[in-house]
Coordinates of C-alpha atoms in Angstrom, one line a residue:
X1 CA 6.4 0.9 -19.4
X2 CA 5.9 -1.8 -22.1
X3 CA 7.5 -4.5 -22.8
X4 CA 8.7 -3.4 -26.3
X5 CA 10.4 -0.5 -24.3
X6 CA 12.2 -2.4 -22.2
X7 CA 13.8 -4.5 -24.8
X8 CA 14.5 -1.0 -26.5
X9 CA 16.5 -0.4 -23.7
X10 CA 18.6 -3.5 -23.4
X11 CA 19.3 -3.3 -27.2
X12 CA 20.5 0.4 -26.8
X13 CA 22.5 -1.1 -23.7
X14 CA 24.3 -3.4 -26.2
X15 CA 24.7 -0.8 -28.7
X16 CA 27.5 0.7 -30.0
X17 CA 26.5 5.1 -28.5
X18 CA 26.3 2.8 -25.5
X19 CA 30.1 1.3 -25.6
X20 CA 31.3 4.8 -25.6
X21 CA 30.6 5.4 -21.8
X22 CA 31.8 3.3 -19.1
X23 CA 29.0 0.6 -17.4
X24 CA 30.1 2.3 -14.5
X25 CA 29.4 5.8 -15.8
X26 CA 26.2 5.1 -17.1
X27 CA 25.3 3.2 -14.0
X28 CA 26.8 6.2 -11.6
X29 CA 24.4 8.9 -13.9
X30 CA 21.3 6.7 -14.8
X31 CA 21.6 7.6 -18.2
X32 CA 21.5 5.5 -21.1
X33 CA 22.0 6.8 -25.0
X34 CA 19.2 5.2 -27.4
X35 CA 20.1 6.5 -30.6
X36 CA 20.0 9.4 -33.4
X37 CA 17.3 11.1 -34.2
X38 CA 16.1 12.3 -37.7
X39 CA 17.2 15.5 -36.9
X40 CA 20.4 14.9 -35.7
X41 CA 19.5 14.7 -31.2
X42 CA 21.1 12.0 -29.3
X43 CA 17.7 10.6 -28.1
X44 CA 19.2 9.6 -24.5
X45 CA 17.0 7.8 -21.6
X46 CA 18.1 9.4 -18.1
X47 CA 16.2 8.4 -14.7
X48 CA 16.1 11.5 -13.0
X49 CA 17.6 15.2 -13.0
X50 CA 20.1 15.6 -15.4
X51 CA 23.4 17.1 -13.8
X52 CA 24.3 20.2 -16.4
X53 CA 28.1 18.6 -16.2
X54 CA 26.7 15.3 -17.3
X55 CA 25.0 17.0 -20.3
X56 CA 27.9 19.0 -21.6
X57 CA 29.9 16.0 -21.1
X58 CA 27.8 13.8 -23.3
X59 CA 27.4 16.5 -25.9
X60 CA 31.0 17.2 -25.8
X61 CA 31.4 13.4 -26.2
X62 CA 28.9 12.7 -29.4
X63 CA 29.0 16.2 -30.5
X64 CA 25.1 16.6 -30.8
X65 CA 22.6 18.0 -29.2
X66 CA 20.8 16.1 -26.3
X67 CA 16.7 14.8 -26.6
X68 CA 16.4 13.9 -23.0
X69 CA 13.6 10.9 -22.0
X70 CA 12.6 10.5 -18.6
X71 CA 12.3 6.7 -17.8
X72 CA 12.2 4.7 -14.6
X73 CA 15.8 4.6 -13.0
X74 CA 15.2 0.7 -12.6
X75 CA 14.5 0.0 -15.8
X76 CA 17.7 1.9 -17.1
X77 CA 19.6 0.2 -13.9
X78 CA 18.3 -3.3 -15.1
X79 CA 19.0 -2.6 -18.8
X80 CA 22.9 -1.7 -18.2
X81 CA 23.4 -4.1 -15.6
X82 CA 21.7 -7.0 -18.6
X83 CA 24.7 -5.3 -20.6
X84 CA 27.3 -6.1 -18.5
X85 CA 26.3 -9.4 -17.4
X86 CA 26.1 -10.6 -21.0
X87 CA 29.9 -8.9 -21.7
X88 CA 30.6 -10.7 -18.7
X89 CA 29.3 -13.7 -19.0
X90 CA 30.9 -13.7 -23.0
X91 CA 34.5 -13.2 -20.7
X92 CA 34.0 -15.9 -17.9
X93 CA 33.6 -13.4 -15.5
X94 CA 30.2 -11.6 -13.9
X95 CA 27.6 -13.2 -11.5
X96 CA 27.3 -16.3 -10.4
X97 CA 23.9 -18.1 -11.9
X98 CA 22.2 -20.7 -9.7
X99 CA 22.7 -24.5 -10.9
X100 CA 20.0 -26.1 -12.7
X101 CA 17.5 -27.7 -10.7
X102 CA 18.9 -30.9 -11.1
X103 CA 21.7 -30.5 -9.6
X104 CA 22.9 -30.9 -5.8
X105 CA 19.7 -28.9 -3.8
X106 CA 22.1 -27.4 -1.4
X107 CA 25.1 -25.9 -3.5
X108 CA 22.2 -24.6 -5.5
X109 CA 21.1 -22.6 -2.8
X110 CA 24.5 -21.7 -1.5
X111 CA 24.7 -20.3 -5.2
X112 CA 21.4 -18.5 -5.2
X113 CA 22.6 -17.3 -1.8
X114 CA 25.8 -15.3 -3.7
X115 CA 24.2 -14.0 -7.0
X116 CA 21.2 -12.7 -4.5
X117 CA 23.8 -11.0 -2.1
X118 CA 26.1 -9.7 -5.0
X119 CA 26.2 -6.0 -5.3
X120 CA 24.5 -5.2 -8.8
X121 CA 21.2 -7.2 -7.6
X122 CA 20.9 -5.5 -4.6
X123 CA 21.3 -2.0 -6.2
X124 CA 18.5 -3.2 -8.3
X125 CA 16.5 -4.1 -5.9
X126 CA 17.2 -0.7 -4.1
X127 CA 16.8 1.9 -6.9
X128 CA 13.1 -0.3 -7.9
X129 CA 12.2 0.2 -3.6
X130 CA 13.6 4.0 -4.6
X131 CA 12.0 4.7 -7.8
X132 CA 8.3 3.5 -5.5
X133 CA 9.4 5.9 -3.0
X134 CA 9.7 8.8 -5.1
X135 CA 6.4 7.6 -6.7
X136 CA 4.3 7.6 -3.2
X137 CA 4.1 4.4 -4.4
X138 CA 2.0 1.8 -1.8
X139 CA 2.6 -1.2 -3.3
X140 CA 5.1 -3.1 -5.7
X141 CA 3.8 -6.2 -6.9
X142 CA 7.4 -8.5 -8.7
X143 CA 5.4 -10.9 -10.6
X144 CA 6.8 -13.7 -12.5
X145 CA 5.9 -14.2 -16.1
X146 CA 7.3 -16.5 -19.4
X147 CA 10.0 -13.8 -20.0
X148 CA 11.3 -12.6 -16.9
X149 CA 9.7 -10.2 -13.9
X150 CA 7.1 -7.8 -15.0
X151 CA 7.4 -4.4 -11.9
X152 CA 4.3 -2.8 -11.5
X153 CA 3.5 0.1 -8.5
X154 CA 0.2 0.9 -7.1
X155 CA -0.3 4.7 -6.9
X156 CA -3.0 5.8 -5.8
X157 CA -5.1 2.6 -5.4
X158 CA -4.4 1.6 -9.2
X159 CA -1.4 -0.5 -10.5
X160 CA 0.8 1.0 -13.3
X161 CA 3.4 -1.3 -15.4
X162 CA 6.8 0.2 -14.7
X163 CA 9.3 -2.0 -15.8
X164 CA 10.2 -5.3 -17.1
X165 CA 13.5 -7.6 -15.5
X166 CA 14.7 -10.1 -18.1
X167 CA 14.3 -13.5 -16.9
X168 CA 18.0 -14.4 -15.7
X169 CA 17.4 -12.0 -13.3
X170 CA 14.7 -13.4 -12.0
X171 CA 15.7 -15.5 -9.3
X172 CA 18.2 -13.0 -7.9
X173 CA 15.8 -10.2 -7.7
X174 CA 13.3 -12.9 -5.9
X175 CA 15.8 -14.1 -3.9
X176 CA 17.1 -11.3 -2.6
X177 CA 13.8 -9.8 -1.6
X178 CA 12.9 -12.9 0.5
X179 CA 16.4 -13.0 2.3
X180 CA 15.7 -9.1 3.2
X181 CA 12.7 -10.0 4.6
X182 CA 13.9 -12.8 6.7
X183 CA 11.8 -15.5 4.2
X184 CA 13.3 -18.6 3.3
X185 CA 14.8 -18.8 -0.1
X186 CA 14.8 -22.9 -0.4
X187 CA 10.8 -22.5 0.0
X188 CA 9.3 -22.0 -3.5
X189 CA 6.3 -24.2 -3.3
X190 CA 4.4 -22.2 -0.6
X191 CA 3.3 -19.1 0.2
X192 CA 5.6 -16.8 2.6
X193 CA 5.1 -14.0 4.5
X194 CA 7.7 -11.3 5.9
X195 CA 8.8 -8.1 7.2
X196 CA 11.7 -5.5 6.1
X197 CA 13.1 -2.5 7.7
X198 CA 15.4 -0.4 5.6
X199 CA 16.7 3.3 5.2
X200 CA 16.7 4.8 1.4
X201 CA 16.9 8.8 0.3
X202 CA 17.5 9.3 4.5
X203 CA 14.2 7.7 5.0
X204 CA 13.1 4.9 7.5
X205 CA 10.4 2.3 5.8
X206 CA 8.7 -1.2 6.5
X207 CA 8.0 -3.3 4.0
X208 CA 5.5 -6.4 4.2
X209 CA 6.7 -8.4 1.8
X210 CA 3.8 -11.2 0.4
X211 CA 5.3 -14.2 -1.4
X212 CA 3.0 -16.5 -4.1
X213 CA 3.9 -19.6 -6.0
X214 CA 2.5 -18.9 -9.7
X215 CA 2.9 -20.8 -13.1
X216 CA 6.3 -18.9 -14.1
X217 CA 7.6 -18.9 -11.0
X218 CA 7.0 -16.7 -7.3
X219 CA 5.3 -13.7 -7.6
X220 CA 6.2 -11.2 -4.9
X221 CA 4.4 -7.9 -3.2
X222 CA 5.6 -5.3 -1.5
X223 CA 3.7 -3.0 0.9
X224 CA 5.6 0.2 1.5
X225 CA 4.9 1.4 4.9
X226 CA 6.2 4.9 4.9
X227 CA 6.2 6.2 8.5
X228 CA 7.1 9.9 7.2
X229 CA 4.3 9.6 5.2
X230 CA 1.4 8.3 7.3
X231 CA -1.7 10.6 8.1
X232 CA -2.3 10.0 12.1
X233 CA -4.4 13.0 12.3
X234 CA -8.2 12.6 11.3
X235 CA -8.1 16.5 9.9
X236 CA -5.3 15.3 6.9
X237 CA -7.9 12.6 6.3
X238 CA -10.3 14.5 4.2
X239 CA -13.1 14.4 6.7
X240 CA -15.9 17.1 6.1
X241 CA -16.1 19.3 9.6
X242 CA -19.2 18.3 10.6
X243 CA -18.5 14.3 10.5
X244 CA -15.0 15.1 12.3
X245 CA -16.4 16.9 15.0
X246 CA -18.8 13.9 15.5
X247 CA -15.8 11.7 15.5
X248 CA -14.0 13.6 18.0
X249 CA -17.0 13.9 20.2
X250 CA -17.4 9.9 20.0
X251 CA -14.1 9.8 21.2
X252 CA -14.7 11.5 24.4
X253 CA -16.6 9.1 25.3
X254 CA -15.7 5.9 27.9
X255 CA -17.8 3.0 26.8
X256 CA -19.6 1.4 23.3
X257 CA -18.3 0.2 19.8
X258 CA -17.1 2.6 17.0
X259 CA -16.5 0.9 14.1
X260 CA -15.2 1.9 10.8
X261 CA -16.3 0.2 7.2
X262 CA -15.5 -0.3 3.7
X263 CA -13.8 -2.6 1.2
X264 CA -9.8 -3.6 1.5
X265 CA -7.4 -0.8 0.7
X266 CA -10.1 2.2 1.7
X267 CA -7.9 3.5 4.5
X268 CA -10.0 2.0 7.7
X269 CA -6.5 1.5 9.2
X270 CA -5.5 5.0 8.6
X271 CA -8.4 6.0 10.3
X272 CA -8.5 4.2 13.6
X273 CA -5.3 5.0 14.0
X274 CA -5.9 8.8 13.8
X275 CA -8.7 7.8 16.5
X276 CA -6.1 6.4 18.2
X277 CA -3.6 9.3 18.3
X278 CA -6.5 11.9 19.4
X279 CA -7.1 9.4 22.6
X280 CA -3.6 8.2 23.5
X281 CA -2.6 10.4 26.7
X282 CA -1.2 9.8 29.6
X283 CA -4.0 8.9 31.8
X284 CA -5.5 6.2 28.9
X285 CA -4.6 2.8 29.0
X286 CA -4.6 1.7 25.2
X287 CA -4.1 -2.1 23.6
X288 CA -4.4 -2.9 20.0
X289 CA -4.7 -6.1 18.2
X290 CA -3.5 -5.9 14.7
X291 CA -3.0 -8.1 11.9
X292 CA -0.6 -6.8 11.2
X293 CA 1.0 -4.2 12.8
X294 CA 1.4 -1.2 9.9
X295 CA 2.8 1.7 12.0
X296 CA 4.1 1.5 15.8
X297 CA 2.4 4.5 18.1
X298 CA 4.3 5.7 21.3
X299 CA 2.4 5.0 24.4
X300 CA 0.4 2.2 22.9
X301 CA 0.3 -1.4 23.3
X302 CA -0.1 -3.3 20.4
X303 CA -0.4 -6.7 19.4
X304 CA 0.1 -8.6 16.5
X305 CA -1.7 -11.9 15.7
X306 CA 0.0 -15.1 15.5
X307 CA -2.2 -17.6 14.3
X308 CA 0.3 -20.3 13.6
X309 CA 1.0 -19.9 17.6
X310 CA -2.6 -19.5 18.7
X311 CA -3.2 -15.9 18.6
X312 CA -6.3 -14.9 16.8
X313 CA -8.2 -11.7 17.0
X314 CA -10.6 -13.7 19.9
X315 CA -7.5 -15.2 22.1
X316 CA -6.3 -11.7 22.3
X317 CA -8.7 -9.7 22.7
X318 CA -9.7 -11.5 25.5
X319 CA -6.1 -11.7 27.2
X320 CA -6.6 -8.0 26.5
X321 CA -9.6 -7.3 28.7
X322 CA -7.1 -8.9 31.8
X323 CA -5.0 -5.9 31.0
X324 CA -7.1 -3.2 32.7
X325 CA -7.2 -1.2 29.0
X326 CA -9.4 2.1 28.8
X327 CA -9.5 2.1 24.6
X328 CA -9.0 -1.2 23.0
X329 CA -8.6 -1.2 18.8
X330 CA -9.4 -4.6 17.2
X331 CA -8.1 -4.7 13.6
X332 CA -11.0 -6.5 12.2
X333 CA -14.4 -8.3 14.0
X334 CA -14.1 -11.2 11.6
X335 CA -16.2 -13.6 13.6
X336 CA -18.8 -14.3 16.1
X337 CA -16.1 -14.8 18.7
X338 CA -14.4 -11.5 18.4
X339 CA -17.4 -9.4 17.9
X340 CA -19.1 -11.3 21.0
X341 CA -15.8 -10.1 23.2
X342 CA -16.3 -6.7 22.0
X343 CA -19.4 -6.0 23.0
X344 CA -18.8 -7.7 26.0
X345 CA -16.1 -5.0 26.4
X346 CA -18.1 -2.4 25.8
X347 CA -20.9 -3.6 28.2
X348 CA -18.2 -3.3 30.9
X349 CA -17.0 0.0 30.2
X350 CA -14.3 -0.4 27.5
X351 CA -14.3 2.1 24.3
X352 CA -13.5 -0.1 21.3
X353 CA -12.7 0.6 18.0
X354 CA -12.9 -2.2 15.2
X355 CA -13.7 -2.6 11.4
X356 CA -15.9 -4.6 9.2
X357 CA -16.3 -5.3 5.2
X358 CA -19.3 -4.0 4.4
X359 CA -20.7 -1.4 1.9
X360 CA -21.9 1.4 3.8
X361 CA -22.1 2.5 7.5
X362 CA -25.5 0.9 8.0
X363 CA -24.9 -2.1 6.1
X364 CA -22.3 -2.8 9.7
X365 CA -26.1 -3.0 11.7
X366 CA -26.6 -6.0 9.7
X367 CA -23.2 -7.7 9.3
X368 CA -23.1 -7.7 13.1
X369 CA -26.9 -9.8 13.0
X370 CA -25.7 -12.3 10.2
X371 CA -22.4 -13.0 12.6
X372 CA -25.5 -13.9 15.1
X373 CA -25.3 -11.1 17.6
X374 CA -28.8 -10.0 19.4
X375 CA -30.0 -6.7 18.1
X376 CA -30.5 -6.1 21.3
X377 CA -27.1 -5.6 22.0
X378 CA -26.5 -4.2 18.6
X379 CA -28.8 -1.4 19.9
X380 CA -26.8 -0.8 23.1
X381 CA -23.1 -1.3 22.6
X382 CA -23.0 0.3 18.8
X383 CA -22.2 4.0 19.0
X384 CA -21.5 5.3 15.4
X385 CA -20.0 3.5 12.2
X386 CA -18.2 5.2 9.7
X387 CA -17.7 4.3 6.2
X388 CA -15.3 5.7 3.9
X389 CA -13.8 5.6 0.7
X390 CA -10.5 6.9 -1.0
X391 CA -10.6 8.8 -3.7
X392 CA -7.8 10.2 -6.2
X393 CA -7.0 13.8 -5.8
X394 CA -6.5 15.7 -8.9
X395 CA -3.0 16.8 -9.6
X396 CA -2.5 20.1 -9.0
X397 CA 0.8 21.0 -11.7
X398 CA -1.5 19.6 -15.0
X399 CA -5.5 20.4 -13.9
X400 CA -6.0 21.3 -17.8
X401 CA -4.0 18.4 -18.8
X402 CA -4.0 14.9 -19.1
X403 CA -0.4 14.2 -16.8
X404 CA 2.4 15.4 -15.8
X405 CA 6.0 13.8 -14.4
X406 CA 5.1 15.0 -10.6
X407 CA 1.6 12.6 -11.2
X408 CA 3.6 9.7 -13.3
X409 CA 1.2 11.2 -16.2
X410 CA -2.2 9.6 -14.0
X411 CA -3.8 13.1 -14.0
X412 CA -4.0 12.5 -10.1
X413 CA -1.8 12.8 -7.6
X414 CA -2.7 11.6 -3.8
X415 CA -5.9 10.8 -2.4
X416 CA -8.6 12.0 0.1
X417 CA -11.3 10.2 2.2
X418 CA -15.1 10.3 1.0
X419 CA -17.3 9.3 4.3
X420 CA -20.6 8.7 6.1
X421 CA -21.0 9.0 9.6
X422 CA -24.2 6.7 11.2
X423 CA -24.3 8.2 14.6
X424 CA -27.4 5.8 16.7
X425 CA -30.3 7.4 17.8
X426 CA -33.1 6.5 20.0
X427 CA -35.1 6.0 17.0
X428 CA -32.4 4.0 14.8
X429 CA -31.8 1.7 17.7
X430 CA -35.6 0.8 17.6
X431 CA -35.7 0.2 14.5
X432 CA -32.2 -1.9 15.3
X433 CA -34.0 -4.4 17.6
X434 CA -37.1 -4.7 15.5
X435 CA -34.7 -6.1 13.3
X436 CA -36.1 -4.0 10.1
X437 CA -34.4 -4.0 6.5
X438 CA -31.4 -2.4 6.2
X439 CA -33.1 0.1 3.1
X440 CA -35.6 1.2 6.4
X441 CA -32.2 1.9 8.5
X442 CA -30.3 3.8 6.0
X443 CA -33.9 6.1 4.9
X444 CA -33.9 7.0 8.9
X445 CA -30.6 7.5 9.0
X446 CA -30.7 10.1 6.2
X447 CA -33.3 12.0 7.6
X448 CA -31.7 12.3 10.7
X449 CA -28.6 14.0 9.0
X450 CA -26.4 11.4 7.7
X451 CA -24.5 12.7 4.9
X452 CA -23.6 9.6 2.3
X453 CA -20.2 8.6 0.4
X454 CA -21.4 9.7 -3.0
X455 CA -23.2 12.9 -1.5
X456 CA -19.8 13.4 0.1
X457 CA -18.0 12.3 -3.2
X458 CA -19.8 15.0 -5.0
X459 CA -18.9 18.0 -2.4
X460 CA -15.1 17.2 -3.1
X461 CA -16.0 17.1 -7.1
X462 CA -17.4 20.4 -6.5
X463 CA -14.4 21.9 -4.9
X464 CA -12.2 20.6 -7.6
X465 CA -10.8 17.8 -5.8
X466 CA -11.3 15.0 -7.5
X467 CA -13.5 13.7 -10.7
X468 CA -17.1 11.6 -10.8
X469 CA -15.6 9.3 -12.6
X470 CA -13.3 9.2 -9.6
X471 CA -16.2 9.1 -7.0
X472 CA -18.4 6.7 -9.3
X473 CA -15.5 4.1 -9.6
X474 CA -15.6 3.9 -5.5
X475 CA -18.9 4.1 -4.4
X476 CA -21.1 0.9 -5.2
X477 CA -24.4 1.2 -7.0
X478 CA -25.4 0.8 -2.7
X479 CA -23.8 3.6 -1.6
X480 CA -25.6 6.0 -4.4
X481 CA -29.0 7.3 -3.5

C-alpha cells in the first residue's frame, strides 16, 4: 500500500463518518468508513470478512449502501489507533511517549518500557505478525524512514509494501518487537539479534527477529518460521521423480558428502532437512550444526552456533565426530576448516550433508578447490550435489488474470523447487582430479544425464506451473545452456 493511502486512512480516521462509530467498534470489526461516493456508496475500508450484522448495522447507521475495500487489517488497526491517540493526547489522556533524548537515559527507558508494553501497541504488533500469517508471508522487514515505519512482507521471495506506521509510533512498534524477542531496548547503536515464540489464529511460530541501526532510526526483520507450514518431505518439494529417487538412493548410503547449492533464500535448508526426516530412525545416530536452528526435528541432535562463545561451524563439527553420529548435517562449509572436517568425516564412515553458495551443482567441484581442498579427495568423499532454485507458482483462482485477494493480487501464489542433480561418476571424478574447467565438468555431466535448473525450469512452465519470466529471473545466465 502507498503512502498516500495510508494518510487516506488516518484522515478518514479523523473524519467526521468516522466519529459516528465507537474507536472500540471500529477496532473490534476492522472496518473503517472513507467517505461518499458519487453515487451515493459509503466507500468503507474493512480488513477481512465482513460479518452480514456488521453490514446491516452500518447501512442501518448511514442509511446507504456499502462499497466495501479490502485493505490490510494493520494498516486500518494503525490508522484508528493514530485517531485515538491524537483525541487522547488533545484530552491529557492516551499513551505514554518516551522523553526526549535529553532527558534522564533511564526514566526514558522505563517510559519506552510502558508505551511498548501498553495494549494498543501490542495489538499492533500482533494483527501486522497476523495479517503476514494469513499472507504465507516469510519475512516482514519494519524499516525506519523520515516519516515513520514503512511494513513490507516477502511473499514468495519478493517484498510487497503493505503499510505505513506514522512516526510516533515508531519507537513503540520497535520497542516492542525487541522486548518480545528478548533484545535489549537501551541498545540502538548496534545491531541485535533474537528469537520469538508466540501462538496467533491457534498457531505456534518462531520468529528471528534481525535488528539494524539506519539513518531514521532501527530497521527491524522478521523471519516467520511457521512449523505448520514447513515442507520436511523431499516429494512436497517440487523435485522431478527421477532426481528424487536419486536422492533417496544417496541417502541409503553410509559414508561421502551430499551437498546441496544455490544462492540465499533458495530453500537449501528446506531441503536437507527433508534429507533429514527420510534418514532419522531409530537405529541412526543424527547431529546437526545450524546457524541457526529454523525448525526442531524429534530424534535429532542439533546444534546451534555460538560464535561470541566459541562455537563455529569447525569447533562443532569436530566435538560432533566424538559423538559417535551416523548422519551429521552442517549448515554451511563456509571455510577450509569445516570442509577439511567433513571430508575427514566422510573418510571415516560418516554420511554428511552440507551446503555451499555457488551457481550450479558443478560449480560446488570448484568452490571446494578454491577453499584449498585436494581434488583428490574431492573425487573420493563427494557423492552428488544438488542445486536448486525456488520458483513462484502460479495462482490457481486468477490463471487468466492478473491477481486475485487469495495471491495479494501477485499473480502467484506459493512456490516450487527447480533442481539439478550432479551424481559422480568414474569418469567425472577423473576429470575432478585432473583439475579440468568447470565448463569441461558440467558438458560431462550433461551427457551423462544431468537434467539442469532452467531445463527443469522449463518442464514446470510447460505443465503450467509457473512462468519463464519466473524461471529466467532465477536461473543465472550460468545455469542456462
Amino acid at each position: 500500500m502507498s503512502a498516500d493511502s495510508g494518510r487516506d486512512l488516518r484522515e478518514a480516521a479523523n473524519g467526521p463518518l468516522a466519529a459516528r462509530l465507537s474507536t472500540r467498534y471500529l477496532d473490534e470489526h476492522c472496518v473503517l468508513p472513507l467517505g461518499i461516493d458519487a453515487d451515493g456508496a459509503l466507500a468503507t475500508a474493512v480488513g477481512g470478512p465482513l460479518d452480514p450484522t456488521v453490514s446491516d448495522e452500518l447501512v442501518r447507521l448511514f442509511g446507504r449502501r456499502l462499497r466495501v475495500i479490502e485493505m490490510p487489517a494493520g494498516e486500518i488497526q494503525a490508522a484508528t489507533l493514530s485517531a485515538q491517540r491524537e483525541a487522547d493526547a488533545a484530552s491529557g489522556d492516551g499513551l505514554v511517549t518516551p522523553n526526549a533524548p535529553n532527558g534522564d537515559e533511564g526514566d526514558a527507558l522505563d517510559d519506552l518500557r510502558a508505551l511498548a508494553s501498553q495494549a494498543p501497541v501490542i495489538k499492533l504488533v500482533n494483527v501486522m505478525l497476523l495479517d503476514a500469517l494469513r499472507a504465507r508471508a516469510s519475512d516482514v522487514h519494519v524499516e525506519s524512514t523520515a516519516s515513520g515505519l514503512r511494513v513490507r512482507f516477502r511473499l514468495d521471495g519478493v517484498l510487497q509494501d503493505i503499510s505505513r506506521l506514522a512516526r510516533p509510533y515508531q519507537p513503540a512498534v520497535i520497542s516492542r518487537i525487541k522486548i518480545m524477542a528478548g533484545l535489549n531496548i537501551a541498545e540502538r547503536r548496534l545491531p541485535q539479534d533474537g528469537r520469538a515464540r508466540l501462538r496467533l489464529a491457534d498457531r505456534e511460530i518462531d520468529l528471528r527477529v534481525s535488528t539494524l541501526p539506519a539513518l531514521h532510526g532501527e530497521s527491524v526483520v522478521l523471519r516467520i518460521l511457521d512449523r505448520a507450514d514447513a515442507a520436511h518431505e523431499l516429494a512436497d518439494l517440487g523435485m522431478p521423480d527421477v532426481v528424487r529417487e536419486d536422492c533417496e538412493r544417496l541417502m541409503r548410503r553410509t559414508s561421502g558428502i551430499v551437498l546441496v547449492t544455490g544462492p540465499t533464500g533458495s530453500g537449501k535448508t528446506t531441503t536437507l532437512y527433508g534429507a533429514l526426516a527420510r534418514v532419522n530412525r531409530p537405529g541412526v545416530k543424527i547431529v546437526t550444526v545450524e546457524d541457526p536452528i529454523e525448525y526442531q526435528i524429534d530424534g535429532v541432535t542439533q546444534i546451534p552456533v555460538q560464535r561470541k562463545a566459541g562455537l563455529a561451524f569447525a569447533t562443532a563439527l569436530r566435538s560432533i565426530l566424538r559423538h559417535d553420529p551416523d548422519v551429521i548435517m552442517v549448515g554451511e562449509m563456509r571455510d577450509r576448516e569445516t570442509a577439511e572436517i567433513a571430508i575427514q568425516a566422510a573418510l571415516t564412515g560418516h554420511l554428511v550433508f552440507s551446503t555451499l553458495h555457488t551457481n550450479d551443482a558443478p560449480g560446488g567441484i570448484t568452490r571446494l578447490i578454491d577453499m584449498g581442498i585436494e581434488p583428490y579427495l574431492v573425487a573420493a568423499t563427494v557423492q552428488a550435489i544438488l542445486a536448486q532454485r525456488l520458483v513462484r507458482i502460479v495462482c490457481e483462482r486468477c490463471r487468466s488474470a492478473a491477481g486475485c485477494d487469495a495471491c495479494s493480487h501477485t499473480g502467484f501464489r506459493g512456490r516450487t523447487g527447480i533442481f539439478e542433480l550432479l551424481s559422480l561418476t568414474d569418469e567425472l571424478r577423473a576429470l575432478v582430479v585432473a583439475r579440468v574447467p568447470v565448463d569441461e565438468i558440467r558438458a560431462a555431466a550433461r551427457r551423462a544425464g544431468m537434467n539442469d535448473l532452467y531445463a527443469d525450469g522449463m518442464r514446470k512452465v510447460e505443465a503450467g506451473l509457473t512462468t519463464v519470466d519466473e524461471v529466467l529471473r532465477v536461473t543465472s545466465a550460468e545455469t542456462q545452456p
